Amino acid sequence: MESELMMGSDVSLGVLTPNDRRIAAMQFHERDEPLEEEPAIDLRAVWSTVFRHRYVMIAIVVAALLLGVASVLLMPRKYTAEASIQIDQQVAKVLGTEDSEPQVAGSDADRFLQTQVDVLNSRALARRVSDSLGLAANDEFLKRMTGARQIELKPGEGSIADIVVDVLQKNLTIDLRRNSRVVHIIFVSRDPALAAEIANSYATNFIEANIQRKFSASSYSRRFLQNQLALAKTRLEGSERELIEYARSARLIDASAGARQAESDNAPRSLVTSNLVQLNADSATAEATRLRMRERWEQARNAPLMTLPEVQANEAIQRLSQKRAEDISSLSELRRRLKPEHPVIVQTLAEISALEQQIRQLAEETRRAIHNQYLTAERQHKALTQQVVSLQGATLAEQARSVRYNILRREVDTNRQLYESLLQRYKEVSAEAGITSNNVSSVDTAEQPRRPTSPRPLLNVALSLLLGMVLALFYAFGRDYLDDSIRDPQDVEEKLHVPLLGVVPESKGVAPAEALDDPKSEISEAYHAIRTSIDLSSNQGPPRSILVTGSSKSEGKSTTSFALSRDFAGLGRRVLLVDADLRRPSLHRALGMPLSETGLSSVLARITMRDAAIVPTGITNLSFLPSGQLPPDPATLFAGSAMRDLLLSLQDDYDLVIIDGPPVLALADAVQLTASVQATVFVAEASGARLGQARTALSRLQRANGNVIGCVMTKYNAKKSGYGDAYDYHRYKYDDTSK
C-alpha cells in the first residue's frame, strides 16, 4: 500500500521517473543541438584563462624582459671575424700526368665537402693553428678570450695547450652553404684583432696542410717506386742470369735476339729451330721451283722445237733466222735471173742450209738447258728434303729441353715489362715532385670587425619577451589544466551534463542574509530566477519536496535553501524549511534562532512529534524544522523509511518542503535523502567546486535514483573568471528616478 501511495503521489506531483528523465534529456539535447559546428579553438576560453591569470602572466613577462635587459648589460661584447676559402675537387694539370681525384657529383660531392669541413673542425688543425701563432706559449690567449685577469688550471683540465685547442674549437664555426664550394671560417672572440688573426690562420694553415699532404703523398710515392724499382731490377737480373745458365747447360742457342724486336714472339728461340725453319722455307721454295721446271720441261719435250717460247726468245736464233730470211729473199731474186745450177745459187743454198743447221742446233741446246734446269731443281729439292727430315729429329729432341727454357724466358719478359713500367712511372713522379698545385684557394681574408656581434639588444629583448610570453601562457594553461575547478556556468551543462538553474553572484562586503533582505539586490534577483527555473523544471508542476546539496561543504547550500524557501513563501505557498545537516547545522543562525534540542533528529528517532518540532519564522508562510540534537550516527536515521514517511505526512500541511542536506562526498546522508525527495538541486561554488568531485557526487545521487533537476552556481564573479559580462545578466541596476 505504501509503494502504491508513493507511485500515485509521484504522478500527481509531476515527478519524472528515470525512464521519463532519459527521454526528456534526449529531447532536450535534440532541441539544443547546435546548428553550426563549434570552432576547433575556443577563443572565449583562451581569453578567460589569460584574464584569470593576467597578473601572474604580466609578472612573468616583466621578469623575462628584465632578464633580457640584464643580459644585454651584463653579457661580454664578442666580435666575429670571417674568412672564406674555395675547395675544388680537381685542379688544372701542368704536365698532364698528375694524379687527381675523379670528378663526382651528387651525394659523393657533398660527402667530399663535408669531409673537408670535418678536417677544418679537427683538433689536429686547431693544434696546428695554436703552434703557428704560439697561443700555448703562455696564458695570454686565454686571458684575451675569457677576459679573466688570471688563469688557474684546475686538476684534470690538462695542459695549457689542450685548453687552447678546446677554446679554439668552441669558438670556431665552419659554414658550408648549400650548392656552394666556398667554406666560411668564422671565429668569435672578445678581442676583434684576435678574431681576425685566428680566422686567417685557420685558412692559411688549412691550405698549407693540404699542400703538405699532397707533397707527402708524392714523396711517399717516389720512395715506394724507388724501392719497387730496385726490387724489379734485381728480379730481372736474376731471371736473365738463370735463363742464360740453363741455356748453356741445355746447349740451347737463342737465335731470336735480333729478330725479337721486330717479330716479337713469332721468331724462333733456338739455332736448330731457326735452321729448321729456314730449311723448311727453302725446301718449300725448291719444291715450287721443281714443279715449275718440271712443267716447263714437259712442255718443251712435247712441243715442236721451234715453237718453244725460250727458242723464240733466243737472240742468236733470232739473228740467224733473220739472216736466213735475207738469204732466202736473195735466192728468190737470183732464181729469177739465174739458172739453178749456177754457182751463186748453189752457194746461197749452202749458206741457207748451214743457217738452218745452226738454228736447229741452238734450239736443241735451249731444250737441253730446260731439261738440265729441271734436273737441277729435282736434285736441290731432294737435298733440302733430306736436310729438313734430319733437322726435325733434332728439333723434337730439343723441344723437351725448351719447356724449362720457355718458362724462364717468359719470366724474364714479365720482369722486364714490370721494370720498364715502374721506371716510366718513377720518371713521371720525379717530374711532378716540384709541382705544388692545390685544390684549396683563399677567397676572402678576415678583417678586424668594427662592431660586436653579441649581445644584440633588440634580439635579446625580443627573445626574452617571446620567452616570457611563452612561459606565461604555459603557466596559465598548465595551471588551468591541473586545476579542475568549475569556473564557468557553461561548464555545468557541458561537463556535468545537468541543466543550469541559475547563477548566484558573489556578495561584495555584504552578508548573504542582508543581501536577501533587499528584493532588488543582485543575489535576490538571482534566486528569483532560480526559483522560476525550479517551477518550470517539469511540465507536470513543481516538485513537492526538494533536497539542496553539493559535493563539499561551504558551497552555499544553506543560503540557497533559505533563499528558495523565502521566495516560494513569498508566492503564497506554504513552505517548510528543514535543516537535514545533522553534522554541521547552520540554518538556525540564518533565521536568528538558537540551536534547539528538538528537531529533525528527534522526529526521525520517534521521540518528538513533528508538529512539536516545527517552529514558525518571522517570514509569512515559512516554517522551520531545525536539526535538533546532533545524533551520533545520522546515516542510521536516514537509512530507514522514517524520512519518507515524514515527507508523506507533510504533504497535507505544506505545499513545498525544502531540505538543506549535507554534502554528498564522504557521507551517506545526502544519498539516502535524494531517494526520499521528489527533486534534488545540486549546488556548486564557482572556482571552488572541483569537476571530479562534482561528477562523483552527481553520479552517487543518480545511482541512488535521485532526480537531479539542475545545478545552482554560487559565489560567481564574472570578472575573476575571465568571462566578462557573458553571464552577468543578474546585474540589472534599478533607477528610482525613472518612471
XYZ file of C-alpha atoms in Angstrom, residues 120-122 167-174 185-188 198-199 202:
18
model
C 88.657 22.185 -40.524
C 86.920 21.276 -37.255
C 89.564 18.729 -36.247
C 88.802 27.130 -26.710
C 89.652 27.326 -30.422
C 87.193 24.567 -31.293
C 84.481 26.014 -29.052
C 84.575 29.460 -30.690
C 85.067 28.213 -34.268
C 82.180 27.802 -36.709
C 82.571 26.299 -40.180
C 85.583 30.126 -41.406
C 84.014 32.094 -38.537
C 85.744 32.783 -35.229
C 84.302 34.620 -32.223
C 92.790 33.298 -35.862
C 90.268 33.121 -38.732
C 92.828 28.726 -39.926
